[in-house]
Short mmCIF file of C-alpha atoms in Angstrom, two decimals:
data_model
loop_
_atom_site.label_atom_id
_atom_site.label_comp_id
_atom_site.label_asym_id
_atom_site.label_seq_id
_atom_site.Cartn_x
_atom_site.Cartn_y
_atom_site.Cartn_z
CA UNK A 1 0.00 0.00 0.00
CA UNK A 2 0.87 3.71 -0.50
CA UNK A 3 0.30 6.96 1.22
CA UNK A 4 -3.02 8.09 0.87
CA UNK A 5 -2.61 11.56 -1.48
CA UNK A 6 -4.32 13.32 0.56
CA UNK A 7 -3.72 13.34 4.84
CA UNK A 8 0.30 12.50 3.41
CA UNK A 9 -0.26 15.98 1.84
CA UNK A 10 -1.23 17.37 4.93
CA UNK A 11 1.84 15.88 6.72
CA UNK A 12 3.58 17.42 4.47
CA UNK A 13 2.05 20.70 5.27
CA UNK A 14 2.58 20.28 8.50
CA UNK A 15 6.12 18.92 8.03
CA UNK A 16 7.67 22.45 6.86
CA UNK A 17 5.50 23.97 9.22
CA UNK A 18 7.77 22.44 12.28
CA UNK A 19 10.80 22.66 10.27
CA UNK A 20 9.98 26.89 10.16
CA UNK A 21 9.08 26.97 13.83
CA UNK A 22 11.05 24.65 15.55
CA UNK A 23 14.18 23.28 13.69
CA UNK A 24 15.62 26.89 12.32
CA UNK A 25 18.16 27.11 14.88
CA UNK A 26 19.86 24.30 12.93
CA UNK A 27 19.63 25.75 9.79
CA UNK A 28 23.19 26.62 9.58
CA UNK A 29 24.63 23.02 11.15
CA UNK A 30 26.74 20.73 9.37
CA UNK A 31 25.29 17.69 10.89
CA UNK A 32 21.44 18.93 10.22
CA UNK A 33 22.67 19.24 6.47
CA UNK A 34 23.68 15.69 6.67
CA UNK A 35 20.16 14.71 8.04
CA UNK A 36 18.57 16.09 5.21
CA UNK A 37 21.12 14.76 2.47
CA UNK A 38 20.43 11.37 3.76
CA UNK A 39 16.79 11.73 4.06
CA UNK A 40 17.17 12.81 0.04
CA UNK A 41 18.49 9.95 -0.44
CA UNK A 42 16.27 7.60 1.18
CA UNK A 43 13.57 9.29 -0.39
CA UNK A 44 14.93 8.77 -3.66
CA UNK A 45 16.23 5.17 -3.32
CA UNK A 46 13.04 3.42 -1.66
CA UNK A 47 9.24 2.91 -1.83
CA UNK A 48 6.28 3.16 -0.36
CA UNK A 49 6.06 4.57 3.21
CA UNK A 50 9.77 4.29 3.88
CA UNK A 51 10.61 6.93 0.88
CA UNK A 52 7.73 8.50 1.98
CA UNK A 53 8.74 9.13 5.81
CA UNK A 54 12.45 10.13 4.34
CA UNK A 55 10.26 12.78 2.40
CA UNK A 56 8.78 14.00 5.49
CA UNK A 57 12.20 14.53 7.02
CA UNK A 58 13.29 15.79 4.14
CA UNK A 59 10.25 18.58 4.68
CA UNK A 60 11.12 19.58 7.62
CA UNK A 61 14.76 20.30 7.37
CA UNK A 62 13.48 22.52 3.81
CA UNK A 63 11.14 24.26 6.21
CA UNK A 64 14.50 25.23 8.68
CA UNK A 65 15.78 26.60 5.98
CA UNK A 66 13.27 29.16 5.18
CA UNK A 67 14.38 32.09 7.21
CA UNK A 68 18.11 31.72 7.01
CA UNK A 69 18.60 31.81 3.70
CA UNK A 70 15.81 34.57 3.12
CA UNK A 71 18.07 36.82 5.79
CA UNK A 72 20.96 36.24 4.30
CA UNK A 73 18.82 37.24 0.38
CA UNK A 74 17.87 39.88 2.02
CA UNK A 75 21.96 41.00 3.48
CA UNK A 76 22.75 41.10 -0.36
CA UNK A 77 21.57 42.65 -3.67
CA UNK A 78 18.26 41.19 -4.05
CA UNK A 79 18.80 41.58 -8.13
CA UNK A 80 21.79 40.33 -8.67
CA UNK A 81 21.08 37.15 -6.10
CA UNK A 82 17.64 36.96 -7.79
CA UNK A 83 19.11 36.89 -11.31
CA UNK A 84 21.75 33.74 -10.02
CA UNK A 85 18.74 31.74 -8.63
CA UNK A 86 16.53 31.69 -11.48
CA UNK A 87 20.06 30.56 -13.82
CA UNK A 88 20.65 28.27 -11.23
CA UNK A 89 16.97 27.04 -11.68
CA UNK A 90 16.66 27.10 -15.35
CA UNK A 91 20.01 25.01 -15.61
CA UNK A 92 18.61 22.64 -12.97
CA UNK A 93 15.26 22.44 -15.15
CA UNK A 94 17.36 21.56 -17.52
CA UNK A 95 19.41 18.73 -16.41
CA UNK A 96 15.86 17.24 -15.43
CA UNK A 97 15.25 17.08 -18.92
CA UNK A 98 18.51 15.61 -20.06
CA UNK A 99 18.37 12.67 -17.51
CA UNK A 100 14.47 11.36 -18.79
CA UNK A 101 14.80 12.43 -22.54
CA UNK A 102 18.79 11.59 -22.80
CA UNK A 103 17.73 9.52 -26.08
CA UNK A 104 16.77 12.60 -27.65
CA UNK A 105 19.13 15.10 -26.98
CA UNK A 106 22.87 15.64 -27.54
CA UNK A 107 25.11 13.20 -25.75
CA UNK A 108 22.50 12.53 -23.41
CA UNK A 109 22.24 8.56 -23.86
CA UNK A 110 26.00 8.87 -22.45
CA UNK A 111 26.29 11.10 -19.72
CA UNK A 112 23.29 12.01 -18.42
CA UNK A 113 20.52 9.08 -18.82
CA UNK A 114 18.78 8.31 -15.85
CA UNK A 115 21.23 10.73 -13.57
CA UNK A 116 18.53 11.90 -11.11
CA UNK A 117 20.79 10.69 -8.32
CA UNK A 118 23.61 13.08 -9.54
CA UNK A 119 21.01 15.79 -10.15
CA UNK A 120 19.68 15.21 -6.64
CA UNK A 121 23.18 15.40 -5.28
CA UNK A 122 23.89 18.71 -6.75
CA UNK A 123 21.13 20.10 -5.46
CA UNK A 124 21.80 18.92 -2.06
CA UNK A 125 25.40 20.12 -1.95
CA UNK A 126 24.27 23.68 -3.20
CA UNK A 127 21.76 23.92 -0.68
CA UNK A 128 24.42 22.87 2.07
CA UNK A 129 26.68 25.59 0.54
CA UNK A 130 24.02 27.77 0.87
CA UNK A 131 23.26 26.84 4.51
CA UNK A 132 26.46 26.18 6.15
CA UNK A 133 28.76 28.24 4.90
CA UNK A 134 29.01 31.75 6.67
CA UNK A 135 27.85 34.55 4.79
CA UNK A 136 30.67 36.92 3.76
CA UNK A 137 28.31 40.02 5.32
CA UNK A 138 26.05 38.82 8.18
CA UNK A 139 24.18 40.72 10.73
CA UNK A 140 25.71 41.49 13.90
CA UNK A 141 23.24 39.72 15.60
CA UNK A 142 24.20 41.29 18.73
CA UNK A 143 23.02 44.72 17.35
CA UNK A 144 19.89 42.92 15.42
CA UNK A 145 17.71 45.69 17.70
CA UNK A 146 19.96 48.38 15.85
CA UNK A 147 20.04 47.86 12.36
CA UNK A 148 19.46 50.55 10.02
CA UNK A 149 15.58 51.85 8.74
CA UNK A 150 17.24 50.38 5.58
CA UNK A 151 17.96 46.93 7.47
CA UNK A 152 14.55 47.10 9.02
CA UNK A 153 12.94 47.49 6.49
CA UNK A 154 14.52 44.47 4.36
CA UNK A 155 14.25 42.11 7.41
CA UNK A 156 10.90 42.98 9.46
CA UNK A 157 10.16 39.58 10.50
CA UNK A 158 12.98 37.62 10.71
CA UNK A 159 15.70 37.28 13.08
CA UNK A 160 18.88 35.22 13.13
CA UNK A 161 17.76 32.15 14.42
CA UNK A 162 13.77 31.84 13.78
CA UNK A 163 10.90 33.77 12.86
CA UNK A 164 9.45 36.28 14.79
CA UNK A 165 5.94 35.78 16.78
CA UNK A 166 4.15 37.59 14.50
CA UNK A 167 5.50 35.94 11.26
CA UNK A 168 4.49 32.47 13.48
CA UNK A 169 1.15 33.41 13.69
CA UNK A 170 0.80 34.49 9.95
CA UNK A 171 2.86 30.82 9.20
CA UNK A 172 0.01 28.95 11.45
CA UNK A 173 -3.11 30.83 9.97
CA UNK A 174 -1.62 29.55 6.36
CA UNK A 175 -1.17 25.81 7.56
CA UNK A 176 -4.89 25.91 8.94
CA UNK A 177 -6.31 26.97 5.71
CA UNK A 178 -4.04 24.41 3.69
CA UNK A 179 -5.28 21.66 6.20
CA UNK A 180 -8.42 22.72 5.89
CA UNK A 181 -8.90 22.58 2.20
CA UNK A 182 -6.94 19.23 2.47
CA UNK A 183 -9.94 17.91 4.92
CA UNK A 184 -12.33 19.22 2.27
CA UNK A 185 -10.99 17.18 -0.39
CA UNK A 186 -10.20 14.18 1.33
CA UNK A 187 -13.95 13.61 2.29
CA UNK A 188 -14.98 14.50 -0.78
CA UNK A 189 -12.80 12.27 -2.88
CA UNK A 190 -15.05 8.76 -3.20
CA UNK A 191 -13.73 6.08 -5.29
CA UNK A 192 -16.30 3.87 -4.03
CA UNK A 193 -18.81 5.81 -5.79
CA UNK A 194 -16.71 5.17 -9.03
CA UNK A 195 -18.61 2.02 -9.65
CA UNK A 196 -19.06 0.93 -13.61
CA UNK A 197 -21.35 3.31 -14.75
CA UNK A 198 -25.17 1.42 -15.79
CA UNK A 199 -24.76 -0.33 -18.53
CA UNK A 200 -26.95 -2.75 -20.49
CA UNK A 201 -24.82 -6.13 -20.17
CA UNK A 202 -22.09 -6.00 -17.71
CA UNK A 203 -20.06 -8.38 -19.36
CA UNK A 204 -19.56 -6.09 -22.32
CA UNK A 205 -16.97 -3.41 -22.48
CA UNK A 206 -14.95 -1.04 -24.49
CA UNK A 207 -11.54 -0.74 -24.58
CA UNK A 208 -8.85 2.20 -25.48
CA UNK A 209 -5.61 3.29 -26.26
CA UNK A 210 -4.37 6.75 -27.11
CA UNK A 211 -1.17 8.38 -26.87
CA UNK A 212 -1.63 12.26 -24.91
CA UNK A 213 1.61 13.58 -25.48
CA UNK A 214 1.88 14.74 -22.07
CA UNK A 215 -1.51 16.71 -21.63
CA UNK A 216 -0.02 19.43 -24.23
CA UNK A 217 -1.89 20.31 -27.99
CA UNK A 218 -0.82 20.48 -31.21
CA UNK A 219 -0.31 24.47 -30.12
CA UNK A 220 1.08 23.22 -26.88
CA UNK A 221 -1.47 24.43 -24.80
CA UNK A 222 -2.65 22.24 -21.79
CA UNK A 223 -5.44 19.30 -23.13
CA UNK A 224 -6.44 17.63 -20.02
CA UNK A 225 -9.85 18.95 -19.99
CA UNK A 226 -10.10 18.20 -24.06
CA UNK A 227 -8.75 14.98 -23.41
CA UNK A 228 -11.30 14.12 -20.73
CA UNK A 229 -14.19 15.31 -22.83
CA UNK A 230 -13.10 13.04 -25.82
CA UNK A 231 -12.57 10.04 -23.77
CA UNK A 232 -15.92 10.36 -22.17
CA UNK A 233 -17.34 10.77 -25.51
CA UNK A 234 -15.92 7.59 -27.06
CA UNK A 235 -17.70 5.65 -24.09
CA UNK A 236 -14.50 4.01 -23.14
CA UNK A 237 -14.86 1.80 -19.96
CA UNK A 238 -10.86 0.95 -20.20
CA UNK A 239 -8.54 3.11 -21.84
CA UNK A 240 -4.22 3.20 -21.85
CA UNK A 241 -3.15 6.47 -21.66
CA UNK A 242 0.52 6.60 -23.00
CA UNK A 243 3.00 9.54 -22.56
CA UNK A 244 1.22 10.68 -19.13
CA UNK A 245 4.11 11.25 -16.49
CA UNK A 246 3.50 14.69 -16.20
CA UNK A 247 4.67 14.67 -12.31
CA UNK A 248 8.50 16.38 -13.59
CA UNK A 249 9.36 19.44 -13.14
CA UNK A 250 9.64 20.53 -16.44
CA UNK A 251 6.37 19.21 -17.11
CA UNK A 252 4.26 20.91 -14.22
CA UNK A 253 4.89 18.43 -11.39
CA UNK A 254 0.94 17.91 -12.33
CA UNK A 255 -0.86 14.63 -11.26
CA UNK A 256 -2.86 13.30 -14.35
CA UNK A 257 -3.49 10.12 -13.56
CA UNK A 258 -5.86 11.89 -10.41
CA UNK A 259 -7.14 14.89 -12.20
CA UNK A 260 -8.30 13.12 -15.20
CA UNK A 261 -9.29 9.53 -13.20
CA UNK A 262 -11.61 12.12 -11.11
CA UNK A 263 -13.09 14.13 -14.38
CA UNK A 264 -14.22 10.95 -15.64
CA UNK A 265 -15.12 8.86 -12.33
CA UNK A 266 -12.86 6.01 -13.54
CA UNK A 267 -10.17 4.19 -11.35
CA UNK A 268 -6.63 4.78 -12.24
CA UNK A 269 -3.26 3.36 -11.94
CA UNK A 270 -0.17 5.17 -13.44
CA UNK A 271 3.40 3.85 -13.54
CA UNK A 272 6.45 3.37 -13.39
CA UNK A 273 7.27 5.77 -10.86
CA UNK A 274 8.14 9.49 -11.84
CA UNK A 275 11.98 8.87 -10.65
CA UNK A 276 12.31 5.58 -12.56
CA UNK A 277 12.64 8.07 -16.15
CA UNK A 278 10.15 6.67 -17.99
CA UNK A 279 7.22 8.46 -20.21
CA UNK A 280 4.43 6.98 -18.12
CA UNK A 281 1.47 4.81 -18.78
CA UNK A 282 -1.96 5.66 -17.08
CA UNK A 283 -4.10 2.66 -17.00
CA UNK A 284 -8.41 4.61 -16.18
CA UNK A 285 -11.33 1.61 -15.52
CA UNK A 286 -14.77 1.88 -14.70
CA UNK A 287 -13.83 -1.12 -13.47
CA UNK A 288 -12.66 -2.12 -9.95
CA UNK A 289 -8.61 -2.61 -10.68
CA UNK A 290 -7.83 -5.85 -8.34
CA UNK A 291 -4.13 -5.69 -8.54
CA UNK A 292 -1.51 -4.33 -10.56
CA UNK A 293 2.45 -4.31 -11.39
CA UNK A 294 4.50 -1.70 -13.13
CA UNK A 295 7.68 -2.91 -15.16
CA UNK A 296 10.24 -1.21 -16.90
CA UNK A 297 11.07 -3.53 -19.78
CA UNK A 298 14.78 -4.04 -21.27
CA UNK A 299 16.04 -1.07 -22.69
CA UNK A 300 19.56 -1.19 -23.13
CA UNK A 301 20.23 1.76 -25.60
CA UNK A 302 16.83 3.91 -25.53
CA UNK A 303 14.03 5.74 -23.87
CA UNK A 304 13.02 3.29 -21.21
CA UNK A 305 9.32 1.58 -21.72
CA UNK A 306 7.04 1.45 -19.47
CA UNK A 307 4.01 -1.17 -18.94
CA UNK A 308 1.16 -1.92 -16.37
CA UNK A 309 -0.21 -5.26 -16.23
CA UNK A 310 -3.49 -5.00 -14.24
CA UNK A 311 -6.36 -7.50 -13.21
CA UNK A 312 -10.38 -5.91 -13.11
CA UNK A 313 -12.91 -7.24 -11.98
CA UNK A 314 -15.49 -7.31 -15.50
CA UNK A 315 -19.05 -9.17 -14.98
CA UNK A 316 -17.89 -11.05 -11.86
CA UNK A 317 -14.58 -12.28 -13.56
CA UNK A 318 -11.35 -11.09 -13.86
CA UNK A 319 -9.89 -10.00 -17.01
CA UNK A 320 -6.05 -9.23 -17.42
CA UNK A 321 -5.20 -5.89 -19.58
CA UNK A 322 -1.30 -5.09 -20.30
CA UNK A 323 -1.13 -1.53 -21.03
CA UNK A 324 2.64 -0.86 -23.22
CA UNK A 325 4.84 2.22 -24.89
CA UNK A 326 7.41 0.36 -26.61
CA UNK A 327 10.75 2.04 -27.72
CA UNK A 328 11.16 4.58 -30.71
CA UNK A 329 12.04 2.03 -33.78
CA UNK A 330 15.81 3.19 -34.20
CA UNK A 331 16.91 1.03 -31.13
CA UNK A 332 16.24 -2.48 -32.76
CA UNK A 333 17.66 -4.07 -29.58
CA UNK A 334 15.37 -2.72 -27.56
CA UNK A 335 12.26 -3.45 -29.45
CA UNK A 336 13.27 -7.17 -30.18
CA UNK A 337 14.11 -7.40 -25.97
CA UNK A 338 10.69 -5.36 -24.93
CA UNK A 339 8.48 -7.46 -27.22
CA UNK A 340 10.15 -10.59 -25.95
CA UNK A 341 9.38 -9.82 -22.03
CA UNK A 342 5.89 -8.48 -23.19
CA UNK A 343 5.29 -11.61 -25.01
CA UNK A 344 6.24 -13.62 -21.57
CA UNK A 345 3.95 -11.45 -19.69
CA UNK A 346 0.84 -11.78 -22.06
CA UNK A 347 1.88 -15.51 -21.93
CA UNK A 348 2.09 -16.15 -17.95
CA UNK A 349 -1.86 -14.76 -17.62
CA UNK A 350 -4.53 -17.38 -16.97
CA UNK A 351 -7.19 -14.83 -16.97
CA UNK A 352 -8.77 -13.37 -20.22
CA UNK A 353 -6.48 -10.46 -21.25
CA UNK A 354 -6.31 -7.83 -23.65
CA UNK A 355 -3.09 -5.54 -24.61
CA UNK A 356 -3.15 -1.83 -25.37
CA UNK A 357 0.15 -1.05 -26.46
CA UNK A 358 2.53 1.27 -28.93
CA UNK A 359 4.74 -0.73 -30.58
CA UNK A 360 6.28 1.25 -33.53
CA UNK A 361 6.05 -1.72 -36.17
CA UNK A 362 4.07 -2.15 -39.34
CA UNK A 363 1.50 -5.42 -39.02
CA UNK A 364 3.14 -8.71 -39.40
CA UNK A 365 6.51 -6.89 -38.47
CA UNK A 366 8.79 -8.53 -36.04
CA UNK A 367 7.45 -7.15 -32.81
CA UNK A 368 4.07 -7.55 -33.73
CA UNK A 369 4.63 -11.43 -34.37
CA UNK A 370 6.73 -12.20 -31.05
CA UNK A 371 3.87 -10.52 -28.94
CA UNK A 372 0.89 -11.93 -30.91
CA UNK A 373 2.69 -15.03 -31.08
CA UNK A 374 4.94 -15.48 -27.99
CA UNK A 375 1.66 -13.83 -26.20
CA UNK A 376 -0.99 -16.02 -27.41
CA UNK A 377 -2.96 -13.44 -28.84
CA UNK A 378 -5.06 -11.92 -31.12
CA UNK A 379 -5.03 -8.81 -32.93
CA UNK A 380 -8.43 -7.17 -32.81
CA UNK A 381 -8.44 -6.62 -36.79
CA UNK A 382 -5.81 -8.18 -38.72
CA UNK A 383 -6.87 -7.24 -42.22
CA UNK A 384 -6.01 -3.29 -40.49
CA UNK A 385 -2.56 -2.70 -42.42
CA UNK A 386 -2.39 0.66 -41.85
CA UNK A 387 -1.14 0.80 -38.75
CA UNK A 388 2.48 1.44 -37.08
CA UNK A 389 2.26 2.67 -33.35
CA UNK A 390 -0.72 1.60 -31.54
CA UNK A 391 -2.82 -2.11 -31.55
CA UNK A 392 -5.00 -3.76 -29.84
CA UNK A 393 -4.84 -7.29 -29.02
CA UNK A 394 -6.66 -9.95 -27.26
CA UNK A 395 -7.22 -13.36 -25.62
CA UNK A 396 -10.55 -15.40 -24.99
CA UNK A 397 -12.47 -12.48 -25.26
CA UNK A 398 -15.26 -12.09 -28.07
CA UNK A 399 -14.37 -9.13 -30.17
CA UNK A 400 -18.14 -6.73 -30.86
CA UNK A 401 -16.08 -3.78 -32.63
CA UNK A 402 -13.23 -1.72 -33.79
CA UNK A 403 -12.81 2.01 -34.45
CA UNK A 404 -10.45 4.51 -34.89
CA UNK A 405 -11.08 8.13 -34.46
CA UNK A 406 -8.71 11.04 -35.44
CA UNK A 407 -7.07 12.95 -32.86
CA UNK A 408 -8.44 16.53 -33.68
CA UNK A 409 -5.25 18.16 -32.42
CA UNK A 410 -5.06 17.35 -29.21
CA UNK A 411 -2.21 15.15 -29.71
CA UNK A 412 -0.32 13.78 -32.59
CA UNK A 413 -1.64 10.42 -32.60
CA UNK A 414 -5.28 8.89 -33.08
CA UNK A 415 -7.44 6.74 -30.56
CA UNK A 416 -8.10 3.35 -30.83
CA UNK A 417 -10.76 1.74 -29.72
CA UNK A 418 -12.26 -1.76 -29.59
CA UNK A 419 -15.39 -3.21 -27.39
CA UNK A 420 -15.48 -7.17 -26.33
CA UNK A 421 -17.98 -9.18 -24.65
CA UNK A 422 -16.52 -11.74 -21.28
CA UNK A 423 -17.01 -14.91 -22.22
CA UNK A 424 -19.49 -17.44 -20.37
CA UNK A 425 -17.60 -20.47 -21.38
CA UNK A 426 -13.87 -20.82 -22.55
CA UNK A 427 -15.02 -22.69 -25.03
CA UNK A 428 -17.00 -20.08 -26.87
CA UNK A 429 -16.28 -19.15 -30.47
CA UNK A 430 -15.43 -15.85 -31.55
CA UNK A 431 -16.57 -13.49 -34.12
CA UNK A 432 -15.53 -14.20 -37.64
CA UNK A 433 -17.06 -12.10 -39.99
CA UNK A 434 -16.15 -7.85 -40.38
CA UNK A 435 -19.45 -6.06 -41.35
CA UNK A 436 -19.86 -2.33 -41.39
CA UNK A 437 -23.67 -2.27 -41.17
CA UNK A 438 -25.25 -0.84 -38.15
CA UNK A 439 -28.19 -2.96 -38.29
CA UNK A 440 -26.38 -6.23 -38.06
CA UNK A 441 -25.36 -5.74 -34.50
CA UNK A 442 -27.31 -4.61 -31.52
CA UNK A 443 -27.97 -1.03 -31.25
CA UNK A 444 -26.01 -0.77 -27.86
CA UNK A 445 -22.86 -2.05 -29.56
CA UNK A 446 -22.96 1.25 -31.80
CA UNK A 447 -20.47 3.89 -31.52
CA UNK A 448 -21.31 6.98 -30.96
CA UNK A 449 -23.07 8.92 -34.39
CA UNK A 450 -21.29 12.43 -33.18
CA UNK A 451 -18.20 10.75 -34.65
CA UNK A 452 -19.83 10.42 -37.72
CA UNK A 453 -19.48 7.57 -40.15
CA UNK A 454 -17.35 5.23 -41.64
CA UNK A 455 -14.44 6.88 -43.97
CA UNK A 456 -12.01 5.27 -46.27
CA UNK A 457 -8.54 6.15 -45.42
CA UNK A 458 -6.49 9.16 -43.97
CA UNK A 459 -8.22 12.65 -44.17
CA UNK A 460 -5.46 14.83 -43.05
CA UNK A 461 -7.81 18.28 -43.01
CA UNK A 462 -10.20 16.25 -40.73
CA UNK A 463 -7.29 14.61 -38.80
CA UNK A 464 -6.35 18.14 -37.61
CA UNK A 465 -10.07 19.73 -36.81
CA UNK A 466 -11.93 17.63 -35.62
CA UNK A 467 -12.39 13.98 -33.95
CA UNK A 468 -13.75 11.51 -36.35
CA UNK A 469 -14.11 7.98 -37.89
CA UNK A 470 -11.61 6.96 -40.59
CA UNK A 471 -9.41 4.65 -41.88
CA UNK A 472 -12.17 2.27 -42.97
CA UNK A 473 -13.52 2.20 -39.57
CA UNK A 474 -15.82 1.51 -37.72
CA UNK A 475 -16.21 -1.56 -37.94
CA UNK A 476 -18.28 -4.61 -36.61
CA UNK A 477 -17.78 -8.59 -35.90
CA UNK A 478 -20.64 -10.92 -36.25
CA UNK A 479 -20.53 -14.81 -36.18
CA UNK A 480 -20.65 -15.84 -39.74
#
């Protein structure tokens, strides 16, 4: 289990609140500095509650902090100091991007992939240099009573060692609000009334995959709002999100796998962990998720992939999904390794599974044949050739339907979509036959008109405007 997100946030809260009040008379102490650099580095290194606790020790000695190195700001010219901070940032922001995209950027696969530690450690030893080391033009605090109207005026609520009563007071007044809204949201955040939302057969479902470029537009604006409006609208019940680790810094440190989970009232499960370097997958179900596990498959040369195999509970069984971003199809080794452990995965399940993945292969390719092959499974539409990045695949399920729908410049890559029926016996038969009619299939197995309807091939102005059908889809499967 993890820390609930939100009574951890308010221990955080309360965290730098003590490190402020109580702990500043350390602020400037060698062996406090070393308290926090190891609590960095627990945080870092381990999971769960232990990083967790190492987080909130890690809070409180940043609280300490506070009003030493504001007083000693202050002793100093507040532009020039300002102007080295934000470099200092900005080159910081910087590095984060060099360690998590290093296969995109120059000579970042060799010196700086997955350096987070060394980043960390930087930080660390600036912030001790910062701390410990005796400013070159302190106060006299024995004539802190006698500085200047200048001085005064600069420092009105700090002294050397702590904050003054009044700042105290302001400092508690702020915590009690933050706690306060913290209370508000935590008893009004129900994912027990995130139940599968009424549907006419239980044991039928639809299934998604789509690739959200990080919650930014084709005009790089922030989508998570669009991106929960389309998703709603394609009735999705389970839908992959790909490219979703928006929890860096130089993304927004922004939780998507909450705020769009939430938006839609679905359950949600994101991993690999932020720190691990990965892109991120975000696994949303209107469907209890039973268990899951986060890998980072073999990536020896590039980007590292990401995957979340899950159980849900779907018409009183459990079905298996595998939700995969694959490596960018220049590192062949990686590819041939990642399909090969994905193919072992899809392989060990015992449950009905599906796969919503990005592979970056044409059909038939390589890839495609060690997962659908090694895996056991099905693709959802084989006579689709079209297709390079995403697929969907599946195993003693009964495929209803198939569509793909344009991304209408949210992102740069379409949704997928498919909807299955849970077997009642393993020994079941499929659908056989493709048929585009409407009126050979129940009306509930429709999707939805305000997509429009069925287009041959790639209609780039259409692509880029709006969200619609194409590429000979929709389509439906009937028993022949």
């Amino acid at each position: 289990s993890f820390p609930s997100p939100t009574w951890s946030g308010g221990a955080v809260l309360l965290c730098l609140f003590l490190g402020v009040t109580v702990f500043t008379p350390l602020a400037n102490s060698l062996l406090w500095w070393l308290v926090g650099a190891l609590s960095g580095a627990v945080m870092y290194y381990a999971n769960g509650h232990v990083g967790y606790g190492a987080g909130l020790v890690l809070a409180i000695y940043t609280g300490s902090l506070w009003p030493l190195l504001l007083q000693r700001l202050a002793q100093h010219s507040i532009g020039r100091s300002i102007f080295t901070l934000v470099w200092v940032f900005i080159w910081l922001i910087v590095a984060c991007v060099w360690v998590s995209a290093y296969n995109f950027v120059p000579v970042g696969g060799t010196y700086t992939r997955e350096r987070t530690d060394i980043l960390l450690a930087v930080t660390l030893c600036l912030i001790g240099l910062g701390a410990c080391v005796p400013s070159s033009s302190s106060v006299d605090t024995k004539k802190v009573d006698d500085r200047s109207p200048k001085q005064a005026k600069r420092l009105p609520l700090l002294s050397r060692k702590s904050l003054s009563p009044r700042s105290k007071q302001a400092l508690f007044l702020v915590v009690l609000v933050g706690l306060g809204g913290i209370a508000l949201r935590h008893f009004s955040y129900k994912p027990e009334l995130w139940t599968q939302k009424h549907k006419v057969s239980d044991t039928e479902f639809t299934a998604a995959i789509w690739t959200v470029h990080f919650g930014l537009d084709n005009n790089g604006l922030n989508s998570f709002e669009n991106i929960a409006d389309f998703v709603n609208s394609t009735g999705a019940d389970v839908i992959g999100l790909l490219e979703t680790d928006v929890s860096k810094p130089f993304l927004g440190s922004i939780d998507m796998a909450m705020y769009v989970g939430e938006k839609l009232g679905m359950y949600s499960d994101h991993g690999p962990a932020t720190h691990r370097h990965s892109w991120g997958c975000l696994l949303l179900s209107k469907y209890p998720i039973v268990k899951s596990s986060h890998y980072l498959l073999p990536s020896p040369h590039g980007e590292l992939a990401p995957a979340i195999v899950a159980t849900l509970a779907i018409g009183g069984k459990h079905v298996d999904v595998l939700v995969v971003h694959m490596g960018v199809d220049t590192d062949d080794l990686d590819r041939k390794l990642q399909a090969q452990m994905i193919g072992q995965l899809l392989s060990a399940s015992s449950n009905p599974i599906f796969f919503l993945g990005y592979i970056t292969c044409q059909p038939d390719g390589r890839d495609y044949r060690q997962i659908t092959e090694g895996g056991r499974m099905k693709d959802i539409d084989s006579t689709d050739r079209g297709r390079w990045c995403e697929y969907i695949f599946y195993r003693d399920l009964t495929r209803l339907a198939y569509a793909r729908i344009t991304h209408g410049s949210l992102t740069d890559t379409e949704l997928q979509s498919a909807r299955f029926r849970v077997r009642a016996s393993p020994n079941e038969p499929d659908n056989d036959k493709i048929t585009f009619e409407k009126k050979d299939v129940p009306e509930r197995l429709w999707y939805p008109a305000r997509f429009g309807e069925r287009e041959d091939g790639h209609h780039t102005s259409r692509y880029f405007r709006d969200h619609h059908f194409h590429m000979n889809t929709p389509k439906y499967f009937v028993r022949s």
